[in-house]
mmCIF file of C-alpha atoms and ligand atoms in Angstrom:
data_model
loop_
_atom_site.group_PDB
_atom_site.id
_atom_site.type_symbol
_atom_site.label_atom_id
_atom_site.label_comp_id
_atom_site.label_asym_id
_atom_site.label_seq_id
_atom_site.Cartn_x
_atom_site.Cartn_y
_atom_site.Cartn_z
ATOM 1 C CA UNK A 1 140.811 66.788 43.864
ATOM 2 C CA UNK A 2 137.792 64.472 43.368
ATOM 3 C CA UNK A 3 134.532 65.735 41.884
ATOM 4 C CA UNK A 4 132.113 65.664 44.774
ATOM 5 C CA UNK A 5 128.367 65.295 44.346
ATOM 6 C CA UNK A 6 126.270 66.430 47.276
ATOM 7 C CA UNK A 7 124.360 63.645 49.001
ATOM 8 C CA UNK A 8 120.697 63.450 48.103
ATOM 9 C CA UNK A 9 118.535 65.581 50.412
ATOM 10 C CA UNK A 10 116.180 63.168 52.107
ATOM 11 C CA UNK A 11 112.734 64.173 53.265
ATOM 12 C CA UNK A 12 111.190 62.486 56.223
ATOM 13 C CA UNK A 13 108.805 59.607 55.536
ATOM 14 C CA UNK A 14 105.960 60.377 57.932
ATOM 15 C CA UNK A 15 104.537 56.855 57.589
ATOM 16 C CA UNK A 16 107.679 54.918 58.463
ATOM 17 C CA UNK A 17 107.838 53.364 61.943
ATOM 18 C CA UNK A 18 110.552 51.575 63.802
ATOM 19 C CA UNK A 19 109.792 47.876 64.250
ATOM 20 C CA UNK A 20 110.301 48.087 67.978
ATOM 21 C CA UNK A 21 107.821 50.903 68.633
ATOM 22 C CA UNK A 22 104.720 48.701 68.793
ATOM 23 C CA UNK A 23 106.322 46.445 71.454
ATOM 24 C CA UNK A 24 107.244 49.248 73.792
ATOM 25 C CA UNK A 25 103.908 49.706 75.438
ATOM 26 C CA UNK A 26 104.114 53.493 75.534
ATOM 27 C CA UNK A 27 101.560 55.493 77.478
ATOM 28 C CA UNK A 28 102.024 59.085 76.310
ATOM 29 C CA UNK A 29 102.392 61.769 78.959
ATOM 30 C CA UNK A 30 99.520 64.242 78.816
ATOM 31 C CA UNK A 31 101.870 67.253 79.009
ATOM 32 C CA UNK A 32 102.339 69.419 75.928
ATOM 33 C CA UNK A 33 105.770 69.005 74.337
ATOM 34 C CA UNK A 34 107.417 71.783 72.337
ATOM 35 C CA UNK A 35 110.048 70.944 69.726
ATOM 36 C CA UNK A 36 112.568 73.410 68.257
ATOM 37 C CA UNK A 37 114.504 72.120 65.243
ATOM 38 C CA UNK A 38 113.121 69.778 62.606
ATOM 39 C CA UNK A 39 116.349 68.623 60.957
ATOM 40 C CA UNK A 40 116.838 64.917 60.256
ATOM 41 C CA UNK A 41 117.057 64.010 63.939
ATOM 42 C CA UNK A 42 114.334 66.365 65.130
ATOM 43 C CA UNK A 43 111.916 65.281 62.400
ATOM 44 C CA UNK A 44 112.413 61.608 63.119
ATOM 45 C CA UNK A 45 111.905 62.132 66.835
ATOM 46 C CA UNK A 46 108.795 64.325 66.446
ATOM 47 C CA UNK A 47 107.219 61.921 63.949
ATOM 48 C CA UNK A 48 107.485 59.086 66.484
ATOM 49 C CA UNK A 49 106.309 61.270 69.382
ATOM 50 C CA UNK A 50 103.161 62.151 67.448
ATOM 51 C CA UNK A 51 102.646 58.486 66.526
ATOM 52 C CA UNK A 52 102.842 57.403 70.185
ATOM 53 C CA UNK A 53 100.164 59.952 71.107
ATOM 54 C CA UNK A 54 102.129 62.957 72.408
ATOM 55 C CA UNK A 55 100.745 66.456 71.953
ATOM 56 C CA UNK A 56 103.426 68.388 70.082
ATOM 57 C CA UNK A 57 103.987 72.055 69.183
ATOM 58 C CA UNK A 58 106.829 72.674 66.703
ATOM 59 C CA UNK A 59 109.022 75.407 65.249
ATOM 60 C CA UNK A 60 111.787 75.258 62.668
ATOM 61 C CA UNK A 61 113.930 78.076 61.227
ATOM 62 C CA UNK A 62 112.996 76.976 57.694
ATOM 63 C CA UNK A 63 109.266 77.024 58.090
ATOM 64 C CA UNK A 64 108.480 74.679 55.133
ATOM 65 C CA UNK A 65 109.819 71.731 57.096
ATOM 66 C CA UNK A 66 106.911 72.112 59.542
ATOM 67 C CA UNK A 67 104.194 71.347 56.977
ATOM 68 C CA UNK A 68 104.223 67.505 57.185
ATOM 69 C CA UNK A 69 103.925 67.803 60.967
ATOM 70 C CA UNK A 70 100.858 70.030 60.728
ATOM 71 C CA UNK A 71 99.266 67.355 58.571
ATOM 72 C CA UNK A 72 100.218 64.755 61.196
ATOM 73 C CA UNK A 73 98.517 66.740 63.964
ATOM 74 C CA UNK A 74 101.204 69.013 65.430
ATOM 75 C CA UNK A 75 100.682 72.705 66.049
ATOM 76 C CA UNK A 76 103.196 75.093 64.446
ATOM 77 C CA UNK A 77 104.373 78.348 66.014
ATOM 78 C CA UNK A 78 106.149 81.363 64.515
ATOM 79 C CA UNK A 79 108.988 81.694 67.030
ATOM 80 C CA UNK A 80 110.768 79.628 69.705
ATOM 81 C CA UNK A 81 109.211 81.942 72.299
ATOM 82 C CA UNK A 82 105.712 81.075 71.065
ATOM 83 C CA UNK A 83 106.496 77.374 71.418
ATOM 84 C CA UNK A 84 107.625 77.900 74.997
ATOM 85 C CA UNK A 85 104.435 79.777 75.762
ATOM 86 C CA UNK A 86 102.306 76.929 74.402
ATOM 87 C CA UNK A 87 104.181 73.940 75.852
ATOM 88 C CA UNK A 88 105.066 72.455 79.258
ATOM 89 C CA UNK A 89 108.309 70.751 78.248
ATOM 90 C CA UNK A 90 110.362 72.110 75.329
ATOM 91 C CA UNK A 91 112.972 70.069 73.445
ATOM 92 C CA UNK A 92 115.637 71.679 71.272
ATOM 93 C CA UNK A 93 117.557 69.764 68.595
ATOM 94 C CA UNK A 94 119.655 71.992 66.304
ATOM 95 C CA UNK A 95 123.060 71.712 64.640
ATOM 96 C CA UNK A 96 125.541 73.161 67.100
ATOM 97 C CA UNK A 97 126.216 75.075 70.336
ATOM 98 C CA UNK A 98 125.837 78.453 68.617
ATOM 99 C CA UNK A 99 122.401 77.559 67.231
ATOM 100 C CA UNK A 100 121.377 76.126 70.612
ATOM 101 C CA UNK A 101 122.391 79.351 72.392
ATOM 102 C CA UNK A 102 120.712 81.583 69.784
ATOM 103 C CA UNK A 103 117.396 79.847 70.374
ATOM 104 C CA UNK A 104 117.614 80.495 74.111
ATOM 105 C CA UNK A 105 119.256 83.930 74.352
ATOM 106 C CA UNK A 106 118.473 85.421 70.914
ATOM 107 C CA UNK A 107 115.703 87.496 69.436
ATOM 108 C CA UNK A 108 112.317 85.820 69.974
ATOM 109 C CA UNK A 109 114.238 83.182 71.920
ATOM 110 C CA UNK A 110 113.132 81.127 74.910
ATOM 111 C CA UNK A 111 114.199 83.642 77.572
ATOM 112 C CA UNK A 112 112.140 86.443 76.031
ATOM 113 C CA UNK A 113 109.241 84.912 77.931
ATOM 114 C CA UNK A 114 110.945 85.968 81.229
ATOM 115 C CA UNK A 115 108.809 83.746 83.457
ATOM 116 C CA UNK A 116 109.426 80.040 82.886
ATOM 117 C CA UNK A 117 107.674 78.801 86.011
ATOM 118 C CA UNK A 118 106.068 75.399 85.303
ATOM 119 C CA UNK A 119 108.150 75.054 82.129
ATOM 120 C CA UNK A 120 111.057 72.711 81.485
ATOM 121 C CA UNK A 121 113.699 73.009 78.761
ATOM 122 C CA UNK A 122 115.476 69.949 77.377
ATOM 123 C CA UNK A 123 118.607 70.450 75.239
ATOM 124 C CA UNK A 124 119.159 67.637 72.745
ATOM 125 C CA UNK A 125 121.540 69.451 70.369
ATOM 126 C CA UNK A 126 125.099 68.190 70.727
ATOM 127 C CA UNK A 127 126.810 70.853 72.833
ATOM 128 C CA UNK A 128 129.800 71.240 75.138
ATOM 129 C CA UNK A 129 129.423 71.315 78.940
ATOM 130 C CA UNK A 130 130.047 75.084 79.223
ATOM 131 C CA UNK A 131 127.302 75.893 76.727
ATOM 132 C CA UNK A 132 124.963 73.577 78.598
ATOM 133 C CA UNK A 133 125.793 75.260 81.924
ATOM 134 C CA UNK A 134 125.103 78.704 80.371
ATOM 135 C CA UNK A 135 121.771 77.582 78.936
ATOM 136 C CA UNK A 136 120.823 75.858 82.204
ATOM 137 C CA UNK A 137 121.687 78.988 84.191
ATOM 138 C CA UNK A 138 119.610 81.204 81.864
ATOM 139 C CA UNK A 139 116.601 78.912 82.190
ATOM 140 C CA UNK A 140 116.996 78.690 85.978
ATOM 141 C CA UNK A 141 117.190 82.466 86.346
ATOM 142 C CA UNK A 142 113.732 82.631 84.776
ATOM 143 C CA UNK A 143 112.494 79.979 87.235
ATOM 144 C CA UNK A 144 112.424 77.179 84.657
ATOM 145 C CA UNK A 145 113.827 73.653 84.997
ATOM 146 C CA UNK A 146 116.634 72.396 82.738
ATOM 147 C CA UNK A 147 117.793 69.007 81.492
ATOM 148 C CA UNK A 148 120.521 68.232 78.965
ATOM 149 C CA UNK A 149 119.501 65.092 77.082
ATOM 150 C CA UNK A 150 122.230 64.322 74.594
ATOM 151 C CA UNK A 151 121.230 61.867 71.905
ATOM 152 C CA UNK A 152 123.864 59.345 71.019
ATOM 153 C CA UNK A 153 123.346 57.476 67.754
ATOM 154 C CA UNK A 154 123.025 57.811 64.000
ATOM 155 C CA UNK A 155 120.054 58.967 61.931
ATOM 156 C CA UNK A 156 119.327 55.297 61.197
ATOM 157 C CA UNK A 157 119.311 54.503 64.916
ATOM 158 C CA UNK A 158 116.950 57.452 65.440
ATOM 159 C CA UNK A 159 114.652 56.046 62.740
ATOM 160 C CA UNK A 160 114.676 52.701 64.549
ATOM 161 C CA UNK A 161 113.997 54.254 67.962
ATOM 162 C CA UNK A 162 117.392 52.912 69.073
ATOM 163 C CA UNK A 163 119.130 56.059 70.316
ATOM 164 C CA UNK A 164 120.855 56.257 73.683
ATOM 165 C CA UNK A 165 119.843 59.217 75.845
ATOM 166 C CA UNK A 166 122.494 60.678 78.145
ATOM 167 C CA UNK A 167 120.879 63.103 80.554
ATOM 168 C CA UNK A 168 122.041 65.493 83.250
ATOM 169 C CA UNK A 169 120.379 68.244 85.262
ATOM 170 C CA UNK A 170 116.906 68.283 86.779
ATOM 171 C CA UNK A 171 115.844 64.747 87.645
ATOM 172 C CA UNK A 172 112.133 65.611 87.778
ATOM 173 C CA UNK A 173 112.280 66.708 84.113
ATOM 174 C CA UNK A 174 114.081 63.463 83.246
ATOM 175 C CA UNK A 175 111.232 61.508 84.802
ATOM 176 C CA UNK A 176 108.524 63.596 83.143
ATOM 177 C CA UNK A 177 110.122 62.883 79.743
ATOM 178 C CA UNK A 178 109.889 59.126 80.339
ATOM 179 C CA UNK A 179 107.292 58.363 77.635
ATOM 180 C CA UNK A 180 109.190 60.496 75.086
ATOM 181 C CA UNK A 181 112.518 58.856 75.832
ATOM 182 C CA UNK A 182 110.903 55.414 75.720
ATOM 183 C CA UNK A 183 109.619 56.274 72.241
ATOM 184 C CA UNK A 184 112.965 57.262 70.765
ATOM 185 C CA UNK A 185 115.638 55.407 72.715
ATOM 186 C CA UNK A 186 116.667 51.886 73.647
ATOM 187 C CA UNK A 187 118.546 53.070 76.778
ATOM 188 C CA UNK A 188 118.401 56.152 78.928
ATOM 189 C CA UNK A 189 120.990 57.222 81.498
ATOM 190 C CA UNK A 190 120.727 59.940 84.138
ATOM 191 C CA UNK A 191 124.286 61.084 84.820
ATOM 192 C CA UNK A 192 123.834 63.735 87.526
ATOM 193 C CA UNK A 193 124.689 67.403 87.186
ATOM 194 C CA UNK A 194 124.405 69.598 84.089
ATOM 195 C CA UNK A 195 127.522 69.105 81.957
ATOM 196 C CA UNK A 196 128.093 65.425 82.753
ATOM 197 C CA UNK A 197 125.986 64.117 79.879
ATOM 198 C CA UNK A 198 127.690 66.466 77.400
ATOM 199 C CA UNK A 199 131.080 65.212 78.562
ATOM 200 C CA UNK A 200 130.075 61.549 78.201
ATOM 201 C CA UNK A 201 128.577 62.146 74.753
ATOM 202 C CA UNK A 202 131.729 63.887 73.510
ATOM 203 C CA UNK A 203 133.946 61.170 74.996
ATOM 204 C CA UNK A 204 131.970 58.564 73.023
ATOM 205 C CA UNK A 205 132.342 60.701 69.875
ATOM 206 C CA UNK A 206 136.122 60.758 70.432
ATOM 207 C CA UNK A 207 136.201 56.960 70.368
ATOM 208 C CA UNK A 208 134.128 56.966 67.185
ATOM 209 C CA UNK A 209 136.123 59.656 65.352
ATOM 210 C CA UNK A 210 139.525 58.155 66.108
ATOM 211 C CA UNK A 211 138.293 54.662 65.162
ATOM 212 C CA UNK A 212 136.905 55.863 61.823
ATOM 213 C CA UNK A 213 140.165 57.514 60.829
ATOM 214 C CA UNK A 214 142.083 54.335 61.773
ATOM 215 C CA UNK A 215 139.692 52.224 59.727
ATOM 216 C CA UNK A 216 139.922 54.595 56.746
ATOM 217 C CA UNK A 217 143.726 54.596 56.763
ATOM 218 C CA UNK A 218 143.946 50.809 57.026
ATOM 219 C CA UNK A 219 141.504 50.325 54.140
ATOM 220 C CA UNK A 220 143.330 52.934 52.049
ATOM 221 C CA UNK A 221 146.559 50.968 52.542
ATOM 222 C CA UNK A 222 144.817 47.757 51.480
ATOM 223 C CA UNK A 223 143.581 49.589 48.408
ATOM 224 C CA UNK A 224 147.144 50.669 47.517
ATOM 225 C CA UNK A 225 148.144 46.987 47.611
ATOM 226 C CA UNK A 226 145.112 46.207 45.419
ATOM 227 C CA UNK A 227 143.813 43.894 48.129
ATOM 228 C CA UNK A 228 140.025 43.581 47.940
ATOM 229 C CA UNK A 229 138.412 45.773 50.594
ATOM 230 C CA UNK A 230 135.544 43.314 50.818
ATOM 231 C CA UNK A 231 138.034 40.550 51.690
ATOM 232 C CA UNK A 232 139.536 42.708 54.434
ATOM 233 C CA UNK A 233 136.067 43.390 55.817
ATOM 234 C CA UNK A 234 135.105 39.705 55.698
ATOM 235 C CA UNK A 235 138.260 38.784 57.613
ATOM 236 C CA UNK A 236 137.808 41.694 60.042
ATOM 237 C CA UNK A 237 134.328 40.322 60.749
ATOM 238 C CA UNK A 238 135.897 37.075 62.009
ATOM 239 C CA UNK A 239 138.300 38.796 64.388
ATOM 240 C CA UNK A 240 137.759 39.893 67.965
ATOM 241 C CA UNK A 241 138.240 43.500 66.768
ATOM 242 C CA UNK A 242 134.932 43.557 64.927
ATOM 243 C CA UNK A 243 132.155 45.915 65.947
ATOM 244 C CA UNK A 244 128.805 46.382 64.201
ATOM 245 C CA UNK A 245 129.566 50.043 63.577
ATOM 246 C CA UNK A 246 133.071 49.574 62.159
ATOM 247 C CA UNK A 247 131.813 46.757 59.937
ATOM 248 C CA UNK A 248 129.015 48.969 58.614
ATOM 249 C CA UNK A 249 131.388 51.901 58.083
ATOM 250 C CA UNK A 250 133.963 49.638 56.409
ATOM 251 C CA UNK A 251 131.303 48.430 53.972
ATOM 252 C CA UNK A 252 130.301 52.021 53.211
ATOM 253 C CA UNK A 253 133.945 52.928 52.553
ATOM 254 C CA UNK A 254 134.375 49.891 50.260
ATOM 255 C CA UNK A 255 131.241 50.836 48.302
ATOM 256 C CA UNK A 256 131.908 54.585 48.319
ATOM 257 C CA UNK A 257 128.394 55.028 49.728
ATOM 258 C CA UNK A 258 128.499 58.008 52.074
ATOM 259 C CA UNK A 259 124.794 58.556 52.654
ATOM 260 C CA UNK A 260 124.838 60.708 55.814
ATOM 261 C CA UNK A 261 123.956 58.736 58.936
ATOM 262 C CA UNK A 262 126.139 61.001 60.999
ATOM 263 C CA UNK A 263 127.301 63.932 58.865
ATOM 264 C CA UNK A 264 131.018 64.529 58.658
ATOM 265 C CA UNK A 265 130.527 68.170 59.679
ATOM 266 C CA UNK A 266 128.892 66.992 62.923
ATOM 267 C CA UNK A 267 131.793 64.653 63.649
ATOM 268 C CA UNK A 268 134.328 67.431 63.117
ATOM 269 C CA UNK A 269 132.249 69.796 65.276
ATOM 270 C CA UNK A 270 132.316 67.187 68.062
ATOM 271 C CA UNK A 271 136.082 66.713 67.831
ATOM 272 C CA UNK A 272 136.542 70.488 68.011
ATOM 273 C CA UNK A 273 134.400 70.572 71.164
ATOM 274 C CA UNK A 274 136.416 67.691 72.635
ATOM 275 C CA UNK A 275 139.705 69.483 71.975
ATOM 276 C CA UNK A 276 138.397 72.702 73.557
ATOM 277 C CA UNK A 277 137.401 70.735 76.660
ATOM 278 C CA UNK A 278 140.834 69.074 76.759
ATOM 279 C CA UNK A 279 142.579 72.431 76.286
ATOM 280 C CA UNK A 280 140.864 73.831 79.372
ATOM 281 C CA UNK A 281 142.172 70.871 81.382
ATOM 282 C CA UNK A 282 145.686 70.843 79.869
ATOM 283 C CA UNK A 283 144.834 67.303 78.803
ATOM 284 C CA UNK A 284 147.042 66.123 75.958
ATOM 285 C CA UNK A 285 145.098 64.470 73.091
ATOM 286 C CA UNK A 286 147.551 64.169 70.189
ATOM 287 C CA UNK A 287 145.678 61.437 68.323
ATOM 288 C CA UNK A 288 142.368 63.286 68.612
ATOM 289 C CA UNK A 289 144.066 66.482 67.362
ATOM 290 C CA UNK A 290 145.290 64.705 64.242
ATOM 291 C CA UNK A 291 141.908 63.032 63.811
ATOM 292 C CA UNK A 292 140.298 66.471 63.907
ATOM 293 C CA UNK A 293 142.722 67.723 61.226
ATOM 294 C CA UNK A 294 141.855 64.748 59.033
ATOM 295 C CA UNK A 295 138.113 65.451 59.314
ATOM 296 C CA UNK A 296 138.706 69.180 58.784
ATOM 297 C CA UNK A 297 140.618 68.476 55.585
ATOM 298 C CA UNK A 298 137.910 66.093 54.358
ATOM 299 C CA UNK A 299 135.386 68.872 54.956
ATOM 300 C CA UNK A 300 137.490 71.207 52.778
ATOM 301 C CA UNK A 301 137.387 68.588 50.043
ATOM 302 C CA UNK A 302 133.596 69.017 49.953
ATOM 303 C CA UNK A 303 132.380 66.163 52.157
ATOM 304 C CA UNK A 304 130.743 68.137 55.011
ATOM 305 C CA UNK A 305 127.275 66.829 54.318
ATOM 306 C CA UNK A 306 128.330 63.250 53.576
ATOM 307 C CA UNK A 307 128.653 60.583 56.222
ATOM 308 C CA UNK A 308 131.704 60.604 58.509
ATOM 309 C CA UNK A 309 132.870 57.475 56.666
ATOM 310 C CA UNK A 310 133.749 59.787 53.732
ATOM 311 C CA UNK A 311 136.986 60.383 55.614
ATOM 312 C CA UNK A 312 138.120 57.367 53.571
ATOM 313 C CA UNK A 313 138.223 59.517 50.424
ATOM 314 C CA UNK A 314 140.920 61.701 51.939
ATOM 315 C CA UNK A 315 142.935 58.725 53.184
ATOM 316 C CA UNK A 316 143.133 57.400 49.624
ATOM 317 C CA UNK A 317 145.016 60.441 48.327
HETATM 318 P P1 LIG B 1 120.364 68.598 60.482
HETATM 319 O O1 LIG B 1 119.530 67.630 59.717
HETATM 320 O O2 LIG B 1 121.532 69.227 59.816
HETATM 321 O O3 LIG B 1 119.382 69.746 61.013
HETATM 322 C C1 LIG B 1 119.863 70.853 61.715
HETATM 323 C C2 LIG B 1 118.704 71.584 62.360
HETATM 324 O O4 LIG B 1 119.233 72.693 63.107
HETATM 325 C C3 LIG B 1 117.723 72.181 61.336
HETATM 326 O O5 LIG B 1 116.425 72.151 61.896
HETATM 327 C C4 LIG B 1 118.239 73.618 61.211
HETATM 328 O O6 LIG B 1 117.252 74.522 60.765
HETATM 329 C C5 LIG B 1 118.577 73.892 62.659
HETATM 330 N N1 LIG B 1 119.500 75.028 62.873
HETATM 331 C C6 LIG B 1 120.822 75.078 62.602
HETATM 332 N N2 LIG B 1 121.349 76.249 62.988
HETATM 333 C C7 LIG B 1 120.321 76.972 63.491
HETATM 334 C C8 LIG B 1 120.221 78.277 64.044
HETATM 335 N N3 LIG B 1 121.286 79.085 64.155
HETATM 336 N N4 LIG B 1 119.004 78.690 64.467
HETATM 337 C C9 LIG B 1 117.927 77.888 64.358
HETATM 338 N N5 LIG B 1 117.945 76.646 63.855
HETATM 339 C C10 LIG B 1 119.139 76.192 63.421
HETATM 340 O O7 LIG B 1 120.951 67.950 61.807
HETATM 341 P P2 LIG B 1 120.390 66.681 62.616
HETATM 342 O O8 LIG B 1 118.927 66.814 62.752
HETATM 343 O O9 LIG B 1 120.959 65.436 62.042
HETATM 344 O O10 LIG B 1 121.105 66.890 64.036
HETATM 345 C C11 LIG B 1 120.581 67.829 64.967
HETATM 346 C C12 LIG B 1 121.265 67.642 66.306
HETATM 347 O O11 LIG B 1 120.977 66.352 66.839
HETATM 348 C C13 LIG B 1 122.789 67.737 66.228
HETATM 349 O O12 LIG B 1 123.268 68.522 67.291
HETATM 350 C C14 LIG B 1 123.226 66.288 66.348
HETATM 351 O O13 LIG B 1 124.511 66.164 66.893
HETATM 352 C C15 LIG B 1 122.155 65.679 67.221
HETATM 353 P P3 LIG B 1 116.961 74.663 59.172
HETATM 354 O O14 LIG B 1 116.041 73.532 58.822
HETATM 355 O O15 LIG B 1 118.301 74.578 58.473
HETATM 356 O O16 LIG B 1 116.327 75.988 59.033
#
């Protein structure tokens, strides 16, 4: 069993800007935007929203993470419910479906306000379609509007304003979020009803997860033959199989640099959600099942917080 050092905890650099932001010609909406969840993704998004002139009210479970945003001009609230009271459109960006549901249905959660008329709720946390339908229904029952806006991309892509937004639900909310989405994403898709965007996001994650395990196994085999991994990557780059992401992940595997761009725990969470969806449809996904087991095992080895490319470590055993 390898000795695993935890990846360095990064704090957000409030002064960094993506190169593309200045060229985007963003006219900030004058609505007040609430933001629940200041993890790596949430922080990066809120920092850019403030920079492009949006009025932002924030909350995070660990309150210390709010401080840099106060200094940058955001208002901080004590509970999710307080954020909803103060804002017109509320974004949520937390780790998983359970966290996303807690913030809506839990103590001091969004629905404690009871009357959400003139409010809109936008779910950015990666969740499954059923969770999104439940959240959407809860918001609707209190007369609010709901949009799922799944963010596809790594932390680096978030820092560069190059995410892809996959949205489903209330089209008017989608349109009212235009200046926010333009700030953080290179492309935005409206995919119809609630649930559709979650499905598309998880389908894309399936492609990514399966590809990473294939890449890791192939590089581990090369390593057993003592073939230089850098040579394999250079040759791979010349083939029609190459993709920017697989090249980048291959280089990380070769270097053993697993700085979390997309944490391994998030990848395994996504595969679990995919398999639950497939189970409900009796859809057979044998390769995805094995891929999930591989990520699960790598988690047990201590690589939850590392990048998904750390799956290479397990393949080398
Ligand atoms: P991080 O950096 O791991 O941050 C996770 C955030 O979620 C962080 O703000 C956590 O608060 C928050 N969180 C987690 N569970 C809960 C519960 N139960 N209640 C309240 N808040 C919670 O993840 P990322 O920012 O990279 O990713 C966030 C989402 O974007 C994820 O779904 C990705 O797939 C897309 P904490 O600071 O720990 O108190």
